[in-house]
PDB file of C-alpha atoms in Angstrom:
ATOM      1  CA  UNK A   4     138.224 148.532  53.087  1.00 56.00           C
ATOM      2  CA  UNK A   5     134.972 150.349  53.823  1.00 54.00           C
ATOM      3  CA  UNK A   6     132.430 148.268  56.423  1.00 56.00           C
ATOM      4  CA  UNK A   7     128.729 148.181  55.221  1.00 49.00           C
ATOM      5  CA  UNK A   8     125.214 147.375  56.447  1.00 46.00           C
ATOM      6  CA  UNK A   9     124.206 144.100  55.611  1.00 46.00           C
ATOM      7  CA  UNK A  10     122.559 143.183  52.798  1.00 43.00           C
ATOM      8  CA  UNK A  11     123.749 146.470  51.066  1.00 46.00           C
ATOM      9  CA  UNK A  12     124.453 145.568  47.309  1.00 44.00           C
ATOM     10  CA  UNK A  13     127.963 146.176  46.321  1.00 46.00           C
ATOM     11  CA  UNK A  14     128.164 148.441  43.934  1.00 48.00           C
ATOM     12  CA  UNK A  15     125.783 150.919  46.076  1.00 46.00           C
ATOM     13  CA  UNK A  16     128.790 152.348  47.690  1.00 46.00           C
ATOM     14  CA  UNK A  17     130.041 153.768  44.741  1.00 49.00           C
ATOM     15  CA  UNK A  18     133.396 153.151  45.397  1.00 50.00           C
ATOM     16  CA  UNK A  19     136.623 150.825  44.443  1.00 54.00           C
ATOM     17  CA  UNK A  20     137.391 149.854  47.740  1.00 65.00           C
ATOM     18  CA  UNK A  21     136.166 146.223  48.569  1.00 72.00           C
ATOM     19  CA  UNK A  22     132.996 146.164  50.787  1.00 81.00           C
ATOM     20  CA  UNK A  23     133.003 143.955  53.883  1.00 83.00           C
ATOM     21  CA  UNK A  24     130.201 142.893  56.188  1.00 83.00           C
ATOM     22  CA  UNK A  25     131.257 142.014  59.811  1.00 85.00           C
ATOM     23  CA  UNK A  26     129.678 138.555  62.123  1.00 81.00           C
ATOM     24  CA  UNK A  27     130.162 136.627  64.642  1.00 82.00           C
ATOM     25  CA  UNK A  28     133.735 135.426  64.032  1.00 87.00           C
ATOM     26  CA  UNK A  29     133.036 135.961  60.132  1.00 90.00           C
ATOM     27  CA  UNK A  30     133.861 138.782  57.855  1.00 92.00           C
ATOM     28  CA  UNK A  31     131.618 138.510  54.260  1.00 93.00           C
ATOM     29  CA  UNK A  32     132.653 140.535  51.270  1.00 92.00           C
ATOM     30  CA  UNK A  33     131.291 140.460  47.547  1.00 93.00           C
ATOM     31  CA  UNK A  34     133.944 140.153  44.794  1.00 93.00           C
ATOM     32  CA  UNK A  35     133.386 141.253  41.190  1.00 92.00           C
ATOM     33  CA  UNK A  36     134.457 138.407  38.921  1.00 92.00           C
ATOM     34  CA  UNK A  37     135.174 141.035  35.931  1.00 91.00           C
ATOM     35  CA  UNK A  38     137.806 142.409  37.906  1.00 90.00           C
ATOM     36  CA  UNK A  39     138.852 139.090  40.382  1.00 92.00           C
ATOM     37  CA  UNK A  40     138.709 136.098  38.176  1.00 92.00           C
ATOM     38  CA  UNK A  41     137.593 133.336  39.736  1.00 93.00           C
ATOM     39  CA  UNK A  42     141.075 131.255  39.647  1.00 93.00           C
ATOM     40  CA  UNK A  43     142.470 134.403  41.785  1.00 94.00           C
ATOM     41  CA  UNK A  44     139.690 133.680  43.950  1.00 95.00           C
ATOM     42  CA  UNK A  45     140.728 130.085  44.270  1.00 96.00           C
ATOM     43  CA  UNK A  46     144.273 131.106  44.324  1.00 95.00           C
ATOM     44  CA  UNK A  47     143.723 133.288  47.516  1.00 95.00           C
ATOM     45  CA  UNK A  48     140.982 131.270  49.573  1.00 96.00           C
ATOM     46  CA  UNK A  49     143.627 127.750  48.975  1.00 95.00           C
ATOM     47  CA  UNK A  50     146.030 130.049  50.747  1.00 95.00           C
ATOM     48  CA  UNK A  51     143.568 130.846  53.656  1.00 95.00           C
ATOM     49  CA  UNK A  52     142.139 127.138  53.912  1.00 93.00           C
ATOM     50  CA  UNK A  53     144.624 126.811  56.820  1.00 92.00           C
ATOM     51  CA  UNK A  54     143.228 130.109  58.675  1.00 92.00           C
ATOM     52  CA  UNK A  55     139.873 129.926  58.343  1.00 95.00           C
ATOM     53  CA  UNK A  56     137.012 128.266  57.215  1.00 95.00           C
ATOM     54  CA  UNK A  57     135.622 130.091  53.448  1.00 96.00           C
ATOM     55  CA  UNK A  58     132.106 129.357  52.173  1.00 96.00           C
ATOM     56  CA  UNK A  59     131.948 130.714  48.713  1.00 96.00           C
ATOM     57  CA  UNK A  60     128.155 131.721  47.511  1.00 95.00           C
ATOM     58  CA  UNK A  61     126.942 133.179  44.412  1.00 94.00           C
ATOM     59  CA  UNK A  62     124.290 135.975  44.880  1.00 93.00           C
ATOM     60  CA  UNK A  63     124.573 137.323  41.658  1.00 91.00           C
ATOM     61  CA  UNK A  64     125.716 136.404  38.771  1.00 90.00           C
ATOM     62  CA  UNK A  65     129.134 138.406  38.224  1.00 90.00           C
ATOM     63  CA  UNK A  66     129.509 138.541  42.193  1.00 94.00           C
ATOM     64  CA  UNK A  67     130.873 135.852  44.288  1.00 95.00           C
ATOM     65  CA  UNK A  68     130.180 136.064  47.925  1.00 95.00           C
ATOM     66  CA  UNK A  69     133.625 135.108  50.334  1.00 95.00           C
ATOM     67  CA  UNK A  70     132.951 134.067  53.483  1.00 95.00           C
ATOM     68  CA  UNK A  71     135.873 133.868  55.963  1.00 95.00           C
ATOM     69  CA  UNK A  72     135.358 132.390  59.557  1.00 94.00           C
ATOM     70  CA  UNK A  73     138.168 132.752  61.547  1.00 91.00           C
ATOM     71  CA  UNK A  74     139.488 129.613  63.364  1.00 91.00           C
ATOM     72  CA  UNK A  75     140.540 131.147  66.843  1.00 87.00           C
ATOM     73  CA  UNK A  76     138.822 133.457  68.424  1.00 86.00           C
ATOM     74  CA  UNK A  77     139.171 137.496  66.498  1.00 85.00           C
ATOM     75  CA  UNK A  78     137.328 140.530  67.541  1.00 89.00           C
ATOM     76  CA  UNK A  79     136.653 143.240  64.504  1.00 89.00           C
ATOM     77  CA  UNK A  80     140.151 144.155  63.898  1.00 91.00           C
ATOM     78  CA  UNK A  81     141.137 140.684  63.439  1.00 91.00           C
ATOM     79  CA  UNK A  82     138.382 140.290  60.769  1.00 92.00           C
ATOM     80  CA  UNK A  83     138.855 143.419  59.230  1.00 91.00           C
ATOM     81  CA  UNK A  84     142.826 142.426  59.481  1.00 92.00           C
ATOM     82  CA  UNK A  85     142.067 138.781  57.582  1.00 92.00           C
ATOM     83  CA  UNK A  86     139.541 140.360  55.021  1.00 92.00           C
ATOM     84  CA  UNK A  87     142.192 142.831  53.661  1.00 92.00           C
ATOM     85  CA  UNK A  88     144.651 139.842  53.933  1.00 94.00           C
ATOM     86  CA  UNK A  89     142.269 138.484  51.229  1.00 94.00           C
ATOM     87  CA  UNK A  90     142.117 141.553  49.344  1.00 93.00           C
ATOM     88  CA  UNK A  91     145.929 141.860  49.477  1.00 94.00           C
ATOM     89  CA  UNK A  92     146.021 137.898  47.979  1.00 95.00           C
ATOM     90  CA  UNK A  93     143.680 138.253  45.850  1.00 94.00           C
ATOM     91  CA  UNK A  94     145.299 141.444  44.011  1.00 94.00           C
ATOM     92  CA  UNK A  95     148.668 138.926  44.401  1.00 95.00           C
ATOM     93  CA  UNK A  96     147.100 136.096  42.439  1.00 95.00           C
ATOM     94  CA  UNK A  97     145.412 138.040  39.568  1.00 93.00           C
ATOM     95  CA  UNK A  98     148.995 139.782  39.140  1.00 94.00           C
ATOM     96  CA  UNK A  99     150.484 136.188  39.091  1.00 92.00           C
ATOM     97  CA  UNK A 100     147.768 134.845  36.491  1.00 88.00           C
ATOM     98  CA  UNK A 101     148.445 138.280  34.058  1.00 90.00           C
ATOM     99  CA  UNK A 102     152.399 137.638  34.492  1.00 92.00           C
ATOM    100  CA  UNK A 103     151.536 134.183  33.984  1.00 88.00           C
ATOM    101  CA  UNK A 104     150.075 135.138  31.190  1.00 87.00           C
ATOM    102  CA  UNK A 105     152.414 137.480  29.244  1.00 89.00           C
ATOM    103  CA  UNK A 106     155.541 135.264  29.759  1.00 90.00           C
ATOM    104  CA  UNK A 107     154.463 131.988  28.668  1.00 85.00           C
ATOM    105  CA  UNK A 108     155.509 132.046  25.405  1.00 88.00           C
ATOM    106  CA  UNK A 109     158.975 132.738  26.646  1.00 89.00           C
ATOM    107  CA  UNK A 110     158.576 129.858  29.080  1.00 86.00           C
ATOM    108  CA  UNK A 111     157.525 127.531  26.344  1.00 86.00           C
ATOM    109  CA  UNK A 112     160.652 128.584  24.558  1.00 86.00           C
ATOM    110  CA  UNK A 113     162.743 127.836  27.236  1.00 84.00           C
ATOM    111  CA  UNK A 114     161.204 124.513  28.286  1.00 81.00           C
ATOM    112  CA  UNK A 115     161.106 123.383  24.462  1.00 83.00           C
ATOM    113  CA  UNK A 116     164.930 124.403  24.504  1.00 79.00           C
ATOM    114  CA  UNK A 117     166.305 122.450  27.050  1.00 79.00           C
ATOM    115  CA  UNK A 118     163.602 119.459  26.580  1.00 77.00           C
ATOM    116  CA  UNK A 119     163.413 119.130  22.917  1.00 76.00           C
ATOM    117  CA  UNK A 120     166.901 120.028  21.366  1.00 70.00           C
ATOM    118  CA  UNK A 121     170.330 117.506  20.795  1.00 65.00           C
ATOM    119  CA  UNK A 122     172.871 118.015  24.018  1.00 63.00           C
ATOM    120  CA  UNK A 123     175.324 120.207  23.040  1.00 61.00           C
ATOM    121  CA  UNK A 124     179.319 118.818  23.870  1.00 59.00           C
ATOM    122  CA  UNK A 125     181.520 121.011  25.653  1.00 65.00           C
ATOM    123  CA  UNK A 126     184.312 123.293  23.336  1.00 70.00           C
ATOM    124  CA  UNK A 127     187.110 121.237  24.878  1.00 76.00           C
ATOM    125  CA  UNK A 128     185.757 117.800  24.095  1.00 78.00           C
ATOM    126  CA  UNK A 129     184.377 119.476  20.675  1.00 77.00           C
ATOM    127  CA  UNK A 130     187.938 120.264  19.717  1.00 80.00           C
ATOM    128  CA  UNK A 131     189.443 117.064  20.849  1.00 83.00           C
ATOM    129  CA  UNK A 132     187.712 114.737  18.643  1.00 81.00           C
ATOM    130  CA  UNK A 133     188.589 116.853  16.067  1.00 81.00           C
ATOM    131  CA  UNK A 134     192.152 116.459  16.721  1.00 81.00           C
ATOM    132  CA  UNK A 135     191.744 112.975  17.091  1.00 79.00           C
ATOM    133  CA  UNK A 136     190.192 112.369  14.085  1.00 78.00           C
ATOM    134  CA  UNK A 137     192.327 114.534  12.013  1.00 75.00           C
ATOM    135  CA  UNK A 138     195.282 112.132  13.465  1.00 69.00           C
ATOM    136  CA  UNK A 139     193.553 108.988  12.844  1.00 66.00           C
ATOM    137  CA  UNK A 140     192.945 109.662   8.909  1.00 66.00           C
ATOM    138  CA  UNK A 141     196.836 110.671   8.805  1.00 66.00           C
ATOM    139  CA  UNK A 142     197.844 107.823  10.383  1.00 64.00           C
ATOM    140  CA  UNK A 143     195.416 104.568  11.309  1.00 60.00           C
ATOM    141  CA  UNK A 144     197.379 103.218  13.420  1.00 62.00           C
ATOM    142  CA  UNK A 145     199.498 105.519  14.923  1.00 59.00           C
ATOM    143  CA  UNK A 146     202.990 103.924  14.373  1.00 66.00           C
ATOM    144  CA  UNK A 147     204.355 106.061  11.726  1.00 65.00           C
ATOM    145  CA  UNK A 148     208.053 106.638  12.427  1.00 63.00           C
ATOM    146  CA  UNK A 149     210.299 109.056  10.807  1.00 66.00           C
ATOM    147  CA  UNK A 150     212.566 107.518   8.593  1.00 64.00           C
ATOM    148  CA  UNK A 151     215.912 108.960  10.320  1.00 66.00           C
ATOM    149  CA  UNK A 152     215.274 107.206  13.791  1.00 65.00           C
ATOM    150  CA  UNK A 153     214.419 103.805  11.874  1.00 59.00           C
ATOM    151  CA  UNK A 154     216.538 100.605  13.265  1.00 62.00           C
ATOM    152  CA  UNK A 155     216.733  99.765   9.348  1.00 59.00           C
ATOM    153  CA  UNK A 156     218.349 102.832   8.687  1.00 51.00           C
ATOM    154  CA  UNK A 157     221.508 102.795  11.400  1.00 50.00           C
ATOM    155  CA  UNK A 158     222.181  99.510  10.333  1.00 55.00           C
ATOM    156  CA  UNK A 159     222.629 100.129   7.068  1.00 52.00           C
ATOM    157  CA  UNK A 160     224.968 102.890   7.663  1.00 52.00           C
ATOM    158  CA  UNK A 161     227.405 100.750   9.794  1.00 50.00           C
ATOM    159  CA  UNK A 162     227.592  97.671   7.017  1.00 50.00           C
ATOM    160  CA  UNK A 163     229.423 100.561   4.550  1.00 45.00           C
TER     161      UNK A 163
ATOM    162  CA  UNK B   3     122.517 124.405  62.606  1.00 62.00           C
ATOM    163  CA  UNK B   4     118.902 122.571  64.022  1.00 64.00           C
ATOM    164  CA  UNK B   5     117.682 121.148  67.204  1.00 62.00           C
ATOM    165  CA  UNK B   6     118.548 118.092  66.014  1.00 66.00           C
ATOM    166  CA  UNK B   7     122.328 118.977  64.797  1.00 71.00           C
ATOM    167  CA  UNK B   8     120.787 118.377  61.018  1.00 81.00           C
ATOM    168  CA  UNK B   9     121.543 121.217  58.298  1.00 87.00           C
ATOM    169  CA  UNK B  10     121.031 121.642  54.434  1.00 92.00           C
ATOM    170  CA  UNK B  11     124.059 123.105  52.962  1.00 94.00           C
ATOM    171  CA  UNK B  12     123.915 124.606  49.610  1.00 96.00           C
ATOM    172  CA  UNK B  13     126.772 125.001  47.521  1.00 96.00           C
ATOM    173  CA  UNK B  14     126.749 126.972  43.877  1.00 95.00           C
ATOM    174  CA  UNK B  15     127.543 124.814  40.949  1.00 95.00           C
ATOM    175  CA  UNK B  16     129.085 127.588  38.923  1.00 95.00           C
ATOM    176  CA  UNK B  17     131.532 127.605  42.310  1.00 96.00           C
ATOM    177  CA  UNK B  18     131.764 124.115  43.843  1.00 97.00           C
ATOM    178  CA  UNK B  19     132.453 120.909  41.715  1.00 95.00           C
ATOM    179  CA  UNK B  20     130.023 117.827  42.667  1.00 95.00           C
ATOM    180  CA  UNK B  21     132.663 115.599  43.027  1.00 94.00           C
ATOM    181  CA  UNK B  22     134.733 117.420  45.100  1.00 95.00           C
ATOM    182  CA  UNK B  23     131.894 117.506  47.534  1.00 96.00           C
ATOM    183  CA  UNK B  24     130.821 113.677  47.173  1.00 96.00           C
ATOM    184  CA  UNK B  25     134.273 112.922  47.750  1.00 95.00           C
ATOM    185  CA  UNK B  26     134.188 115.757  51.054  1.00 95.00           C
ATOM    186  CA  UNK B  27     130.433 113.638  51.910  1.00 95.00           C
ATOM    187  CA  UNK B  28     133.019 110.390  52.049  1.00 95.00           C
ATOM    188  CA  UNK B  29     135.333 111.705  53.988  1.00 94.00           C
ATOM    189  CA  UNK B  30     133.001 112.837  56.963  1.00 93.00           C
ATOM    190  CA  UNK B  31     130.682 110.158  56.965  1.00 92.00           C
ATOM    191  CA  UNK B  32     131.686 108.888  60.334  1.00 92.00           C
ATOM    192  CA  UNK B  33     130.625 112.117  61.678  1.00 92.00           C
ATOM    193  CA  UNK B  34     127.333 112.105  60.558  1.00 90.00           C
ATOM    194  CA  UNK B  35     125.188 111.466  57.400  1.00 93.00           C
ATOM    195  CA  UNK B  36     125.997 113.219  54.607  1.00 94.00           C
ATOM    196  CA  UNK B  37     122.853 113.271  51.279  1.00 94.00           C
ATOM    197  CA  UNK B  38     124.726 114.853  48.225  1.00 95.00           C
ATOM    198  CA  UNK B  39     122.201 116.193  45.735  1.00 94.00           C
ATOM    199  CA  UNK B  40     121.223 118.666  42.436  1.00 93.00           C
ATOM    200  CA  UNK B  41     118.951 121.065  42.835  1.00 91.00           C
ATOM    201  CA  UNK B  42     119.094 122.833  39.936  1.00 91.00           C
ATOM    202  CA  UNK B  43     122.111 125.682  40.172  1.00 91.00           C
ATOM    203  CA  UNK B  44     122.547 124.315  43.324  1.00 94.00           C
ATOM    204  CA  UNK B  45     124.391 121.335  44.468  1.00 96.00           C
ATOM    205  CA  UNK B  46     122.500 120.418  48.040  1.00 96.00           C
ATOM    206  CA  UNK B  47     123.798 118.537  51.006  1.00 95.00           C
ATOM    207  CA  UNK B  48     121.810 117.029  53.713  1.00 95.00           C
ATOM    208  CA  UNK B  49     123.353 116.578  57.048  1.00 94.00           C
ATOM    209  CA  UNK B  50     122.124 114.526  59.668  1.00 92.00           C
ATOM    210  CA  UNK B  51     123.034 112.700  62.772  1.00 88.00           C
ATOM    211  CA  UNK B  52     126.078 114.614  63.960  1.00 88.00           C
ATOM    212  CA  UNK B  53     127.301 114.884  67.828  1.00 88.00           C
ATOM    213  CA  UNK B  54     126.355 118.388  68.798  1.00 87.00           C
ATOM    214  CA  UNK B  55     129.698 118.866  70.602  1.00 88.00           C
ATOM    215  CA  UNK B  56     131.549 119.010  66.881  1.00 88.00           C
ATOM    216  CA  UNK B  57     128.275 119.814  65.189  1.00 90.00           C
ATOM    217  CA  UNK B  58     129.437 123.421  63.943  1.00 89.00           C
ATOM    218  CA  UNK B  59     132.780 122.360  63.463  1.00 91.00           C
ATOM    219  CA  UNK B  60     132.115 119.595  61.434  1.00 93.00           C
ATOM    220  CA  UNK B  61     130.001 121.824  58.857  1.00 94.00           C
ATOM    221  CA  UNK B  62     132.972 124.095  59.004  1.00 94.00           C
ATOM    222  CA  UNK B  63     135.363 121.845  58.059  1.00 95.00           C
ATOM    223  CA  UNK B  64     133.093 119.551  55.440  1.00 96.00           C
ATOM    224  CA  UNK B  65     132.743 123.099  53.869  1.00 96.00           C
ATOM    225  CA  UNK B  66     136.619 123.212  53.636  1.00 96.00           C
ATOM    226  CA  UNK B  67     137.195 120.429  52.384  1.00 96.00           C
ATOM    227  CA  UNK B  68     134.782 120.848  49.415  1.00 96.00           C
ATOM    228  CA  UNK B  69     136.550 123.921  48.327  1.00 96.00           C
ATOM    229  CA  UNK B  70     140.062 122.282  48.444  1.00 96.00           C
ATOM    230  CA  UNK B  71     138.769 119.527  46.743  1.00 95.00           C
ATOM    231  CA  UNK B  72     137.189 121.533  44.018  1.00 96.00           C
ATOM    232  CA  UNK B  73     140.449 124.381  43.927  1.00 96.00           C
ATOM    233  CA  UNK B  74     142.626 121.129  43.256  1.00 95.00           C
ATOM    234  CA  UNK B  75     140.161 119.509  40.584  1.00 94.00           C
ATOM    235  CA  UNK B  76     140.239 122.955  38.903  1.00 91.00           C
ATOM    236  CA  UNK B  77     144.196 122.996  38.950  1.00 88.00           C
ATOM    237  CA  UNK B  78     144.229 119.218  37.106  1.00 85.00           C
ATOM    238  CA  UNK B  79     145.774 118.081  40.971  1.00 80.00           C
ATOM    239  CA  UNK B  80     144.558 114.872  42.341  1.00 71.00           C
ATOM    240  CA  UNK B  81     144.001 115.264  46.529  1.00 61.00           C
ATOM    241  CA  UNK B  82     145.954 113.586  48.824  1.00 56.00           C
ATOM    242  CA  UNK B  83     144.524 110.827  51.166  1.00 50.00           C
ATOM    243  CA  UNK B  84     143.443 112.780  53.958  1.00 46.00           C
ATOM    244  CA  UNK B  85     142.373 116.127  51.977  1.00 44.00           C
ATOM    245  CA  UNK B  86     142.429 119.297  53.652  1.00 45.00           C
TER     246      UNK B  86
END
């Protein structure tokens, strides 16, 4: 984080690091939106709602101006502590979006998978219904009895 | 912020969504009065008639509250009663 006069342009630095301009209770920084799209910007100033109050400007047209205020009451380091916060978040959320990004097809798979597709029976209860219906087509009704332990049969013998 | 706790806010169209900030201009308007209009690139608010004890804070929080209403209408989310 480099601190700079006010009113210095950006990009007159030279450098990567992010510029910040130091107030009363506010810290004001430029952000490129070529390298911080704006939906990282949104990402990381809806995490800082809560700490402090962000005005968002346009002086240019690729730059957006961030504007933090603090709530309570910081001296320089706190501001120069809650702007690189920002930074930090706003690195965080472009990472997020470009993961985002690369792996939705494989979400989309997954999601169609378990949304879209017939649910599958369990192996046991699989292979029980095939047992039963092999024994159903073998015998309907279940009351075949071997001819040995027949009541017709023992009777017979005993008449001879 | 004036003598007379009034202020003109402007607020980037390319950055702020109109009806995040009408709806913001709703919510405050028993602080003060709150004039949503276009100017151009611009989306312009007039604010008028505000208690100079919450004066600042009020600007500071309507300013807020149009951001979070316009982050949520970007992400397809519909604000909660109360907003920010």
């Amino acid at each position: 984080m480099e601190n700079v006069p006010e009113g210095e342009a950006p990009e007159a630095s030279g450098q990567v690091e992010l510029s910040y301009e130091l107030g009363e209770r506010r810290v004001t920084f430029n952000i490129d939106e070529d390298l911080y799209a704006r939906d990282a910007i949104y990402g990381a100033a809806y995490l800082f709602v809560d700490r402090a109050w962000i005005f968002l400007d346009r002086p240019s047209d690729r730059y957006v101006s961030v504007q933090l205020r603090s709530k309570s009451e910081a001296d320089e380091a706190a501001l120069t502590a809650l702007a690189g916060e920002f930074a930090n978040e706003l690195l965080n959320q472009v990472l997020r979006t470009r993961i985002g990004a690369s792996t939705a097809r494989i979400r989309e798979y997954y999601f169609a998978k378990a949304f879209f597709t017939e649910p599958d029976r369990s192996g046991i209860d699989a292979l029980l219904a095939e047992l039963d219906a092999e024994e159903m087509e073998e015998d309907p009704l279940e009351i075949e009895v071997p001819w040995e332990t027949a009541p017709a049969a023992g009777a017979a013998e005993g008449t001879e | 912020m004036s003598s007379d706790n009034s202020e003109s806010l402007r607020f980037s169209r390319s950055l702020y969504r109109q009806d995040a900030i009408e709806q913001a201009a709703a919510a405050f308007a028993a602080c003060g009065s709150f004039d949503v209009r276009s100017d151009g690139e611009d989306i312009v608010v007039e604010i008028a008639n505000l208690h100079p004890k919450i004066a600042e804070k009020v600007v500071d929080e309507f300013r807020n509250h149009a951001l979070y209403g316009t982050i949520l209408a970007d992400r397809g989310v519909t604000p909660a009663a109360g907003g920010s």
